[in-house]
CSV table of C-alpha atoms in Angstrom, one decimal:
chain,number,residue,atom,x,y,z
H,1,MET,CA,74.2,-38.5,47.6
H,2,LYS,CA,74.0,-36.2,44.7
H,3,ALA,CA,70.2,-36.7,44.5
H,4,SER,CA,69.9,-35.8,48.2
H,5,LYS,CA,72.0,-32.7,47.6
H,6,TYR,CA,69.8,-31.7,44.7
H,7,ARG,CA,66.7,-32.0,46.8
H,8,VAL,CA,68.2,-29.7,49.4
H,9,ASN,CA,69.1,-27.1,46.8
H,10,THR,CA,65.7,-27.3,45.3
H,11,ARG,CA,64.1,-26.7,48.7
H,12,VAL,CA,66.4,-23.7,49.2
H,13,GLN,CA,65.5,-22.3,45.8
H,14,ARG,CA,61.8,-22.7,46.6
H,15,PHE,CA,62.3,-21.0,50.0
H,16,PHE,CA,63.7,-17.9,48.3
H,17,LEU,CA,61.6,-18.1,45.2
H,18,PHE,CA,58.1,-18.0,46.8
H,19,PRO,CA,58.6,-14.7,48.7
H,20,ILE,CA,59.9,-13.1,45.5
H,21,ILE,CA,56.9,-14.3,43.5
H,22,PHE,CA,54.6,-13.1,46.2
H,23,LEU,CA,56.2,-9.7,46.3
H,24,ALA,CA,56.1,-9.5,42.5
H,25,LEU,CA,52.4,-10.2,42.5
H,26,ILE,CA,51.7,-7.5,45.1
H,27,LEU,CA,53.7,-5.0,43.1
H,28,SER,CA,52.0,-5.9,39.9
H,29,SER,CA,48.6,-5.6,41.4
H,30,PHE,CA,49.4,-2.0,42.4
H,31,TYR,CA,50.9,-1.4,39.0
H,32,THR,CA,47.9,-2.6,37.1
H,33,LYS,CA,45.4,-0.7,39.2
H,34,ASN,CA,46.9,2.6,38.0
H,35,PRO,CA,45.1,3.3,34.6
H,36,GLU,CA,48.2,5.0,33.2
H,37,ASN,CA,50.3,1.9,33.8
H,38,ARG,CA,48.1,-0.3,31.7
H,39,ASN,CA,49.2,-1.4,28.3
H,40,ASP,CA,46.2,0.2,26.6
H,41,GLY,CA,46.1,3.3,28.8
H,42,LYS,CA,42.3,3.4,28.7
H,43,PHE,CA,39.9,4.3,31.4
H,44,THR,CA,37.9,1.1,31.9
H,45,VAL,CA,34.3,1.2,32.9
H,46,VAL,CA,32.2,-1.9,33.7
H,47,LEU,CA,28.5,-1.5,33.2
H,48,ASP,CA,26.3,-4.0,35.0
H,49,ALA,CA,22.6,-4.4,34.0
H,50,GLY,CA,20.9,-5.9,37.1
H,51,HIS,CA,19.1,-9.3,37.0
H,52,GLY,CA,18.6,-11.1,33.7
H,53,GLY,CA,17.6,-14.5,32.4
H,54,HIS,CA,15.5,-16.4,34.9
H,55,ASP,CA,15.7,-13.5,37.3
H,56,PRO,CA,13.3,-10.8,36.0
H,57,GLY,CA,13.9,-8.4,38.9
H,58,ASN,CA,10.9,-6.4,40.0
H,59,MET,CA,7.8,-6.4,37.8
H,60,GLY,CA,5.9,-3.4,39.0
H,61,ASN,CA,2.9,-2.6,36.8
H,62,GLY,CA,3.9,-5.5,34.5
H,63,TYR,CA,7.3,-4.0,33.5
H,64,LEU,CA,10.5,-6.0,33.5
H,65,GLU,CA,13.4,-4.5,35.5
H,66,LYS,CA,15.9,-6.8,33.8
H,67,GLN,CA,15.1,-5.4,30.3
H,68,ILE,CA,14.8,-1.8,31.3
H,69,ALA,CA,18.1,-2.0,33.2
H,70,LEU,CA,19.8,-3.6,30.2
H,71,ASN,CA,18.5,-0.9,27.7
H,72,ILE,CA,19.7,1.9,30.0
H,73,VAL,CA,23.1,0.2,30.3
H,74,LEU,CA,23.4,-0.3,26.5
H,75,LYS,CA,22.6,3.4,26.0
H,76,ALA,CA,25.2,4.5,28.5
H,77,GLY,CA,27.8,2.2,27.0
H,78,SER,CA,27.1,3.4,23.4
H,79,ILE,CA,27.9,6.9,24.5
H,80,LEU,CA,31.0,6.0,26.4
H,81,GLU,CA,32.3,3.8,23.6
H,82,LYS,CA,32.5,6.9,21.4
H,83,ASN,CA,35.4,8.2,23.5
H,84,PRO,CA,38.6,6.6,22.3
H,85,ASN,CA,40.1,6.8,25.8
H,86,ILE,CA,37.4,4.7,27.4
H,87,LYS,CA,37.0,1.0,27.4
H,88,VAL,CA,33.5,-0.3,28.2
H,89,ILE,CA,32.9,-3.8,29.5
H,90,TYR,CA,29.4,-5.2,30.1
H,91,THR,CA,28.5,-7.9,32.6
H,92,ARG,CA,25.8,-8.9,30.2
H,93,LYS,CA,24.6,-7.5,26.8
H,94,ASP,CA,21.5,-9.8,26.5
H,95,ASP,CA,18.9,-11.6,28.6
H,96,THR,CA,21.2,-13.9,30.5
H,97,PHE,CA,21.6,-14.6,34.2
H,98,VAL,CA,24.9,-13.6,35.8
H,99,ASP,CA,25.9,-14.4,39.4
H,100,LEU,CA,26.5,-11.5,41.7
H,101,TYR,CA,29.9,-12.9,42.5
H,102,GLU,CA,30.8,-13.2,38.8
H,103,ARG,CA,29.7,-9.6,38.1
H,104,GLY,CA,32.3,-8.3,40.5
H,105,GLN,CA,35.0,-10.7,39.2
H,106,ILE,CA,34.4,-9.4,35.6
H,107,ALA,CA,35.3,-5.9,36.9
H,108,ASN,CA,38.2,-7.1,38.9
H,109,LYS,CA,39.8,-9.1,36.2
H,110,ALA,CA,39.5,-6.2,33.8
H,111,ASN,CA,41.3,-3.9,36.3
H,112,ALA,CA,38.4,-1.6,35.9
H,113,ASP,CA,38.4,2.0,37.1
H,114,LEU,CA,34.6,2.1,37.7
H,115,PHE,CA,31.8,-0.3,38.3
H,116,VAL,CA,28.2,0.9,37.7
H,117,SER,CA,25.3,-1.4,38.4
H,118,VAL,CA,21.8,-0.3,37.1
H,119,HIS,CA,18.5,-1.3,38.6
H,120,CYS,CA,14.9,-0.2,39.0
H,121,ASP,CA,13.2,0.1,42.4
H,122,SER,CA,9.8,-1.0,43.8
H,123,HIS,CA,7.8,0.1,46.8
H,124,THR,CA,4.3,1.7,47.1
H,125,SER,CA,2.6,3.2,44.2
H,126,ASN,CA,3.4,6.7,45.5
H,127,ALA,CA,7.1,6.2,45.8
H,128,HIS,CA,9.1,7.8,43.0
H,129,GLY,CA,12.5,9.2,42.2
H,130,ALA,CA,16.0,8.1,41.5
H,131,GLY,CA,18.8,7.3,44.0
H,132,THR,CA,22.4,6.1,43.9
H,133,PHE,CA,24.0,3.9,46.4
H,134,VAL,CA,27.6,3.3,47.5
H,135,LEU,CA,28.5,0.3,49.7
H,136,GLY,CA,28.1,0.9,53.4
H,137,LEU,CA,25.9,0.2,56.4
H,138,HIS,CA,22.1,0.5,56.1
H,139,ALA,CA,21.3,3.9,57.6
H,140,ASN,CA,17.7,2.9,58.1
H,141,LYS,CA,15.2,0.2,57.5
H,142,GLN,CA,14.3,1.6,54.1
H,143,ASN,CA,17.8,1.2,52.8
H,144,PHE,CA,18.1,-2.2,54.4
H,145,GLU,CA,15.0,-3.4,52.6
H,146,ILE,CA,16.2,-2.1,49.2
H,147,ALA,CA,19.5,-4.0,49.7
H,148,LYS,CA,17.7,-7.1,50.8
H,149,LYS,CA,15.6,-7.1,47.6
H,150,GLU,CA,18.7,-6.8,45.4
H,151,ASN,CA,20.7,-9.3,47.4
H,152,SER,CA,18.0,-11.9,47.4
H,153,VAL,CA,19.1,-12.8,43.9
H,154,ILE,CA,21.9,-15.0,45.4
H,155,TYR,CA,19.2,-17.6,46.1
H,156,LEU,CA,18.9,-18.1,42.4
H,157,GLU,CA,22.5,-19.0,42.0
H,158,ASP,CA,24.0,-22.5,42.1
H,159,ASN,CA,25.9,-23.3,45.3
H,160,TYR,CA,24.9,-20.0,46.8
H,161,LYS,CA,25.5,-21.4,50.3
H,162,SER,CA,29.2,-22.0,49.6
H,163,LYS,CA,29.7,-18.7,47.8
H,164,TYR,CA,28.0,-16.5,50.4
H,165,ALA,CA,28.5,-18.7,53.5
H,166,ASP,CA,29.3,-15.8,55.8
H,167,TYR,CA,26.6,-13.5,54.6
H,168,ASP,CA,23.0,-13.3,55.8
H,169,ILE,CA,20.8,-10.9,53.9
H,170,ASN,CA,18.5,-10.6,56.9
H,171,SER,CA,21.3,-9.4,59.1
H,172,PRO,CA,22.5,-5.8,59.0
H,173,GLU,CA,25.6,-6.7,60.9
H,174,SER,CA,26.7,-8.9,57.9
H,175,VAL,CA,27.5,-5.8,56.0
H,176,ILE,CA,30.3,-4.8,58.4
H,177,GLY,CA,32.6,-7.3,56.8
H,178,LEU,CA,31.6,-6.3,53.3
H,179,THR,CA,32.6,-2.7,53.8
H,180,ILE,CA,36.2,-3.3,54.8
H,181,MET,CA,37.4,-4.0,51.3
H,182,GLN,CA,35.5,-1.2,49.7
H,183,GLU,CA,36.3,1.5,52.3
H,184,GLU,CA,39.4,2.8,50.5
H,185,PHE,CA,37.2,3.7,47.5
H,186,LEU,CA,34.4,5.3,49.4
H,187,ASP,CA,35.3,8.9,48.5
H,188,GLN,CA,35.6,8.1,44.8
H,189,SER,CA,32.3,6.2,44.8
H,190,ILE,CA,30.5,9.1,46.5
H,191,ALA,CA,32.0,11.5,43.9
H,192,LEU,CA,30.6,9.4,41.1
H,193,ALA,CA,27.2,8.9,42.8
H,194,LYS,CA,26.9,12.6,43.3
H,195,ALA,CA,27.6,13.3,39.6
H,196,ILE,CA,24.9,10.8,38.6
H,197,GLN,CA,22.4,12.3,41.0
H,198,ASP,CA,23.1,15.8,39.9
H,199,ASN,CA,22.4,14.8,36.3
H,200,PHE,CA,19.1,13.0,37.3
H,201,THR,CA,17.8,16.0,39.3
H,202,LYS,CA,19.2,19.0,37.5
H,203,LYS,CA,19.0,17.8,33.9
H,204,LEU,CA,16.1,15.4,33.9
H,205,LYS,CA,14.2,16.9,36.9
H,206,ARG,CA,13.8,13.6,38.5
H,207,THR,CA,12.9,13.5,42.2
H,208,ASP,CA,16.1,13.3,44.2
H,209,ARG,CA,16.4,10.3,46.5
H,210,LYS,CA,19.9,11.2,47.1
H,211,VAL,CA,23.2,9.4,47.6
H,212,LYS,CA,22.9,6.7,50.2
H,213,GLN,CA,24.8,3.7,51.7
H,214,ALA,CA,23.5,0.1,51.9
H,215,GLY,CA,25.0,-3.3,51.9
H,216,PHE,CA,24.7,-4.5,48.3
H,217,ILE,CA,26.7,-7.7,47.7
H,218,VAL,CA,27.4,-6.8,44.1
H,219,LEU,CA,29.3,-3.7,45.2
H,220,HIS,CA,31.2,-5.7,47.8
H,221,GLN,CA,32.6,-8.0,45.2
H,222,THR,CA,34.5,-5.2,43.4
H,223,VAL,CA,37.9,-3.6,44.2
H,224,MET,CA,37.4,-0.2,42.6
H,225,PRO,CA,35.0,2.8,43.0
H,226,SER,CA,31.5,1.3,42.6
H,227,VAL,CA,27.9,2.5,42.7
H,228,LEU,CA,24.5,1.0,42.3
H,229,VAL,CA,21.8,3.1,40.6
H,230,GLU,CA,18.1,2.8,41.3
H,231,THR,CA,16.8,4.6,38.3
H,232,GLY,CA,13.2,4.9,39.6
H,233,PHE,CA,10.1,3.0,40.7
H,234,LEU,CA,8.4,0.6,38.3
H,235,THR,CA,5.6,0.4,40.9
H,236,ASN,CA,4.8,4.0,40.3
H,237,LYS,CA,2.4,4.3,37.3
H,238,GLU,CA,4.0,7.4,35.8
H,239,GLU,CA,7.6,6.6,36.6
H,240,GLY,CA,7.2,3.0,35.5
H,241,ALA,CA,5.9,4.1,32.1
H,242,TYR,CA,8.7,6.6,31.7
H,243,LEU,CA,11.4,4.1,32.5
H,244,ASN,CA,9.8,1.5,30.2
H,245,SER,CA,9.8,4.1,27.3
H,246,LYS,CA,12.6,4.6,24.8
H,247,ARG,CA,12.8,8.2,25.8
H,248,GLY,CA,13.1,7.4,29.5
H,249,GLN,CA,15.8,4.7,28.9
H,250,SER,CA,17.7,7.0,26.6
H,251,GLU,CA,17.7,9.9,29.0
H,252,MET,CA,18.7,7.8,32.0
H,253,GLY,CA,21.4,6.1,30.1
H,254,THR,CA,22.7,9.4,28.8
H,255,SER,CA,22.7,10.9,32.2
H,256,ILE,CA,24.7,8.0,33.6
H,257,ALA,CA,27.2,8.2,30.8
H,258,GLU,CA,27.7,11.9,31.1
H,259,ALA,CA,28.2,11.6,34.9
H,260,ILE,CA,30.9,9.0,34.3
H,261,LEU,CA,32.6,11.4,31.8
H,262,THR,CA,32.4,14.2,34.3
H,263,TYR,CA,33.9,12.0,37.0
H,264,LYS,CA,36.7,10.9,34.7
H,265,GLU,CA,37.6,14.5,33.9
H,266,ASN,CA,37.4,15.6,37.5
H,267,ILE,CA,39.7,12.8,38.6
H,268,ARG,CA,42.1,13.8,35.8
H,269,ALA,CA,42.0,17.4,37.0
H,270,ASN,CA,42.1,16.3,40.7
H,271,ILE,CA,38.9,18.3,41.5
H,272,ALA,CA,36.5,15.5,42.3
H,273,ASP,CA,34.0,16.3,45.0
H,274,PHE,CA,34.9,13.9,47.8
H,275,ASP,CA,32.3,15.2,50.2
H,276,THR,CA,31.0,12.3,52.3
H,277,SER,CA,28.4,14.6,54.0
H,278,ILE,CA,26.2,14.5,50.9
H,279,ILE,CA,25.0,11.0,51.8
H,280,ALA,CA,21.4,11.1,52.9
H,281,SER,CA,21.0,10.1,56.6
H,282,THR,CA,17.3,9.7,56.8
H,283,PRO,CA,14.6,7.8,54.9
H,284,GLU,CA,12.5,9.9,52.5
H,285,PRO,CA,8.8,10.3,53.5
H,286,GLU,CA,6.7,8.8,50.8
H,287,PRO,CA,4.9,11.5,48.7
H,288,ILE,CA,1.2,11.9,48.8
H,289,GLU,CA,1.0,12.8,45.1
H,290,GLU,CA,3.4,12.7,42.3
H,291,LYS,CA,4.5,15.6,40.2
H,292,LYS,CA,6.7,14.3,37.4
H,293,GLU,CA,7.3,17.5,35.5
H,294,GLN,CA,8.5,19.5,38.5
H,295,PRO,CA,9.3,17.1,41.2
H,296,LYS,CA,10.3,18.5,44.6
H,297,PRO,CA,13.1,17.2,46.7
H,298,GLU,CA,11.6,15.0,49.4
H,299,PRO,CA,12.0,16.5,52.9
H,300,VAL,CA,14.6,15.3,55.2
H,301,ALA,CA,13.9,15.3,58.9
H,302,ALA,CA,16.1,17.5,61.2
H,303,PRO,CA,19.0,15.3,62.3
H,304,LYS,CA,19.0,16.4,65.9
H,305,LYS,CA,15.4,15.6,66.6
H,306,GLU,CA,15.0,12.5,64.6
H,307,THR,CA,17.0,9.5,63.6
H,308,VAL,CA,19.9,10.2,66.0
H,309,SER,CA,20.0,6.5,66.4
H,310,GLN,CA,19.9,6.0,62.7
H,311,LYS,CA,22.6,8.3,61.5
H,312,ILE,CA,24.3,6.8,58.5
H,313,LYS,CA,27.7,5.3,58.9
H,314,ASP,CA,29.8,6.8,56.1
H,315,GLU,CA,33.2,7.6,57.5
H,316,PRO,CA,35.9,7.0,54.9
H,317,ILE,CA,38.8,4.8,55.5
H,318,VAL,CA,37.1,2.8,58.3
H,319,ALA,CA,34.4,0.2,58.1
H,320,LYS,CA,31.1,1.2,59.5
H,321,THR,CA,28.7,-0.6,61.8
H,322,THR,CA,25.0,-0.6,62.7
H,323,GLU,CA,23.0,-1.2,65.8
H,324,VAL,CA,22.1,-4.8,66.4
H,325,PRO,CA,22.2,-6.9,69.5
H,326,ALA,CA,25.7,-8.0,70.4
H,327,GLU,CA,27.2,-10.3,73.0
H,328,PRO,CA,28.4,-8.7,76.2
H,329,LYS,CA,31.8,-7.1,75.9
H,330,LYS,CA,32.4,-5.9,79.4
H,331,GLU,CA,35.9,-7.4,79.8
H,332,ALA,CA,37.0,-6.1,76.4
H,333,ILE,CA,35.9,-2.4,76.7
H,334,GLN,CA,38.6,0.1,77.5
H,335,ILE,CA,38.2,3.8,78.3
H,336,ILE,CA,40.6,6.6,78.2
H,337,GLU,CA,40.7,9.6,80.5
H,338,GLU,CA,44.0,11.4,79.7
H,339,ALA,CA,44.3,14.7,78.0
H,340,LYS,CA,40.9,16.0,79.2
H,341,GLY,CA,41.9,19.5,78.3
H,342,ASN,CA,42.0,18.5,74.6
H,343,ASP,CA,38.3,17.5,74.6
H,344,GLN,CA,36.5,20.8,74.2
H,345,ASP,CA,32.9,19.7,74.9
H,346,VAL,CA,31.1,22.6,73.4
H,347,ALA,CA,27.7,21.0,73.1
H,348,VAL,CA,27.9,18.5,75.9
H,349,LYS,CA,28.1,20.5,79.1
H,350,LYS,CA,26.7,17.7,81.3
H,351,GLU,CA,29.3,15.2,80.4
H,352,THR,CA,32.4,17.2,81.3
H,353,PRO,CA,34.8,15.8,83.9
H,354,PRO,CA,33.6,18.1,86.9
H,355,GLU,CA,30.3,16.2,86.9
H,356,PRO,CA,31.2,12.5,87.0
H,357,GLN,CA,27.9,11.5,88.5
H,358,LYS,CA,26.1,12.0,85.2
H,359,THR,CA,28.5,10.6,82.7
H,360,ALA,CA,30.7,8.4,84.8
H,361,PRO,CA,34.0,9.5,83.3
H,362,SER,CA,36.4,8.0,85.8
H,363,VAL,CA,38.5,5.1,84.8
H,364,SER,CA,37.5,3.0,87.8
H,365,LYS,CA,33.9,3.2,86.7
H,366,GLU,CA,34.2,2.9,83.0
H,367,THR,CA,36.9,0.2,82.5
H,368,THR,CA,34.2,-2.2,83.6
H,369,VAL,CA,31.0,-0.9,82.2
H,370,ALA,CA,28.6,-3.1,84.2
H,371,PRO,CA,28.4,-0.9,87.4
H,372,ALA,CA,27.1,2.2,85.5
H,373,GLU,CA,24.7,0.1,83.5
H,374,LYS,CA,23.2,-1.7,86.5
H,375,LYS,CA,22.5,1.6,88.1
H,376,SER,CA,20.1,2.8,85.4
H,377,ASP,CA,19.4,-0.5,83.6
H,378,VAL,CA,20.0,1.2,80.2
H,379,VAL,CA,22.8,3.4,79.1
H,380,TYR,CA,23.4,5.2,75.9
H,381,LYS,CA,26.7,5.8,74.0
H,382,VAL,CA,27.6,7.3,70.7
H,383,GLN,CA,29.2,5.0,68.2
H,384,ILE,CA,31.6,7.1,66.2
H,385,MET,CA,33.0,4.4,63.9
H,386,ALA,CA,33.9,0.8,63.5
H,387,SER,CA,37.2,-0.4,62.0
H,388,ALA,CA,39.4,-3.5,61.5
H,389,LYS,CA,42.2,-1.4,63.0
H,390,ASN,CA,43.0,-1.5,66.7
H,391,LEU,CA,43.4,2.2,67.3
H,392,PRO,CA,45.2,3.5,70.4
H,393,LEU,CA,42.7,5.0,72.8
H,394,ARG,CA,44.2,8.5,72.8
H,395,PRO,CA,42.4,11.8,72.1
H,396,GLU,CA,44.5,12.4,69.1
H,397,SER,CA,43.2,9.2,67.5
H,398,PHE,CA,39.6,10.6,67.7
H,399,ASN,CA,39.8,14.3,66.9
H,400,GLY,CA,40.3,15.2,70.5
H,401,LEU,CA,37.5,13.1,72.1
H,402,ASN,CA,38.8,11.8,75.3
H,403,ARG,CA,36.2,9.3,76.6
H,404,VAL,CA,36.3,6.6,73.9
H,405,ALA,CA,35.9,2.9,74.4
H,406,LYS,CA,36.5,0.1,71.9
H,407,GLU,CA,34.5,-3.1,71.8
H,408,PRO,CA,35.8,-6.1,69.8
H,409,TYR,CA,33.1,-7.5,67.6
H,410,LYS,CA,33.5,-10.2,64.9
H,411,GLY,CA,37.0,-9.3,64.0
H,412,LEU,CA,36.4,-5.5,64.2
H,413,TYR,CA,36.5,-2.8,66.8
H,414,ARG,CA,33.4,-0.6,67.5
H,415,TYR,CA,34.5,2.7,68.9
H,416,VAL,CA,32.0,4.4,71.2
H,417,TYR,CA,32.1,7.8,72.9
H,418,GLY,CA,30.7,8.6,76.3
H,419,SER,CA,28.2,6.8,78.5
H,420,THR,CA,25.0,8.1,80.1
H,421,PRO,CA,21.6,6.7,81.2
H,422,SER,CA,19.9,9.8,79.8
H,423,LEU,CA,18.8,9.9,76.2
H,424,GLU,CA,18.9,13.7,76.3
H,425,GLU,CA,22.5,13.7,77.4
H,426,ALA,CA,23.2,11.1,74.7
H,427,LYS,CA,21.8,13.5,72.1
H,428,MET,CA,24.2,16.1,73.5
H,429,LEU,CA,27.1,13.6,73.3
H,430,LYS,CA,26.0,13.1,69.7
H,431,SER,CA,26.1,16.8,69.0
H,432,ASN,CA,29.6,17.1,70.5
H,433,ALA,CA,30.8,14.2,68.3
H,434,ASP,CA,29.4,16.1,65.3
H,435,LEU,CA,31.5,19.1,66.3
H,436,LYS,CA,34.6,16.9,66.4
H,437,GLY,CA,33.9,15.8,62.8
H,438,TYR,CA,32.0,12.6,63.5
H,439,THR,CA,28.8,13.8,61.7
H,440,THR,CA,27.7,10.3,60.9
H,441,SER,CA,28.0,8.9,64.4
H,442,TYR,CA,24.8,7.5,66.0
H,443,ILE,CA,23.4,6.6,69.4
H,444,VAL,CA,23.5,3.0,70.6
H,445,ALA,CA,22.0,1.4,73.7
H,446,TYR,CA,23.1,-1.2,76.3
H,447,ARG,CA,21.3,-3.1,79.0
H,448,ASN,CA,23.4,-4.9,81.6
H,449,GLY,CA,26.5,-4.6,79.5
H,450,GLU,CA,24.8,-6.1,76.4
H,451,ARG,CA,24.1,-4.1,73.3
H,452,ILE,CA,20.4,-3.9,72.4
H,453,PRO,CA,18.4,-2.5,69.5
H,454,PHE,CA,17.8,1.2,70.1
H,455,LYS,CA,14.0,0.9,70.0
H,456,ASP,CA,14.1,-1.6,72.8
H,457,SER,CA,15.8,1.0,75.1
H,458,LEU,CA,12.7,3.2,74.8
H,459,LYS,CA,10.3,0.5,76.0
């Protein structure tokens, strides 16, 4: 009898003990993420030299990316280590192979304040310049291909199928899930990326390939502000030689270290530049000839005439999405019509309520999308964001936009604005979304209620 009573008491103790332990773990996690709450009080930076060991990285012009990246990282680290308030951790300090998953875990276990991964790029012999990436959706095929090259290293890892079971490097949609955990650090990541790019372009006069977003697995693994730096193209004869030289590696490493110091001081002074609009939204045209001494910024196409379907998805706080075929979501799509007066459609004159025949704003037509789409075969909408949050379909939830639908997709919600069979009207919808603050929204296409690649809608 006593034994039975003891067991009951033990169960009761466990019942109350587990929630307490769980709560303590949560609170301790928030506590340790604050640098000022750590025992050493130091600002912790994890420097990650890409590739290594049996993974050489790209070998443009016979150079080894793994060694160049390591030398740049060691230079940056040597500068940062001189600051007594900074703790530097390396994912590797020699020619060893480290799994992508483990690189992120090193940073997480260290409660790092920053994670910086360094790489070298490859493309055509004319391509040149340095760019810095934050985690997000691929704005265009060029960014997607860069991420694919870096992510392909997972196939060199043991048990990669079990580690990355839900990730397909050939699927842009896979990145949606990756962005959710990192979205809260997007602003800080962009601030660091901008500081790095400023040093590359203003101090070293390198060609600016800008701050961009792409789905790098190594960035997804971290839970702190993180960037991936593509220091230049080894496939470019001049730039490859520069990056392979002691001078080039020293200058690039110094620029990265100084950018980290700038970021640290700006964060301390609360003046960090959290401007998400600096992210490049279009691919850079490849230059015809290279001018290393005085490189010119590569031209960016006007956003209203080109790449309206490729606008980058960089809204902070919410996960982003990209345009890929999706299963029909007719029954799940909801549209709101209330508070029309709050939606001041400055740029979109044709989609105002008085003209329902062009934009089909009425609830009866839009709650089931199929009728409007059957009429014109293809309809266009503007995706303003994607999020794991089920937001109420009210104008105040979307900066005053009053014709927003939500489409459940793989555990997320894609929020789209408007609906029209006319691409020109879709462009005006896009302009209106820009005016409402959704400057990184983009046009998506549907056929018979099913999402299709934008290019297919033009056929």
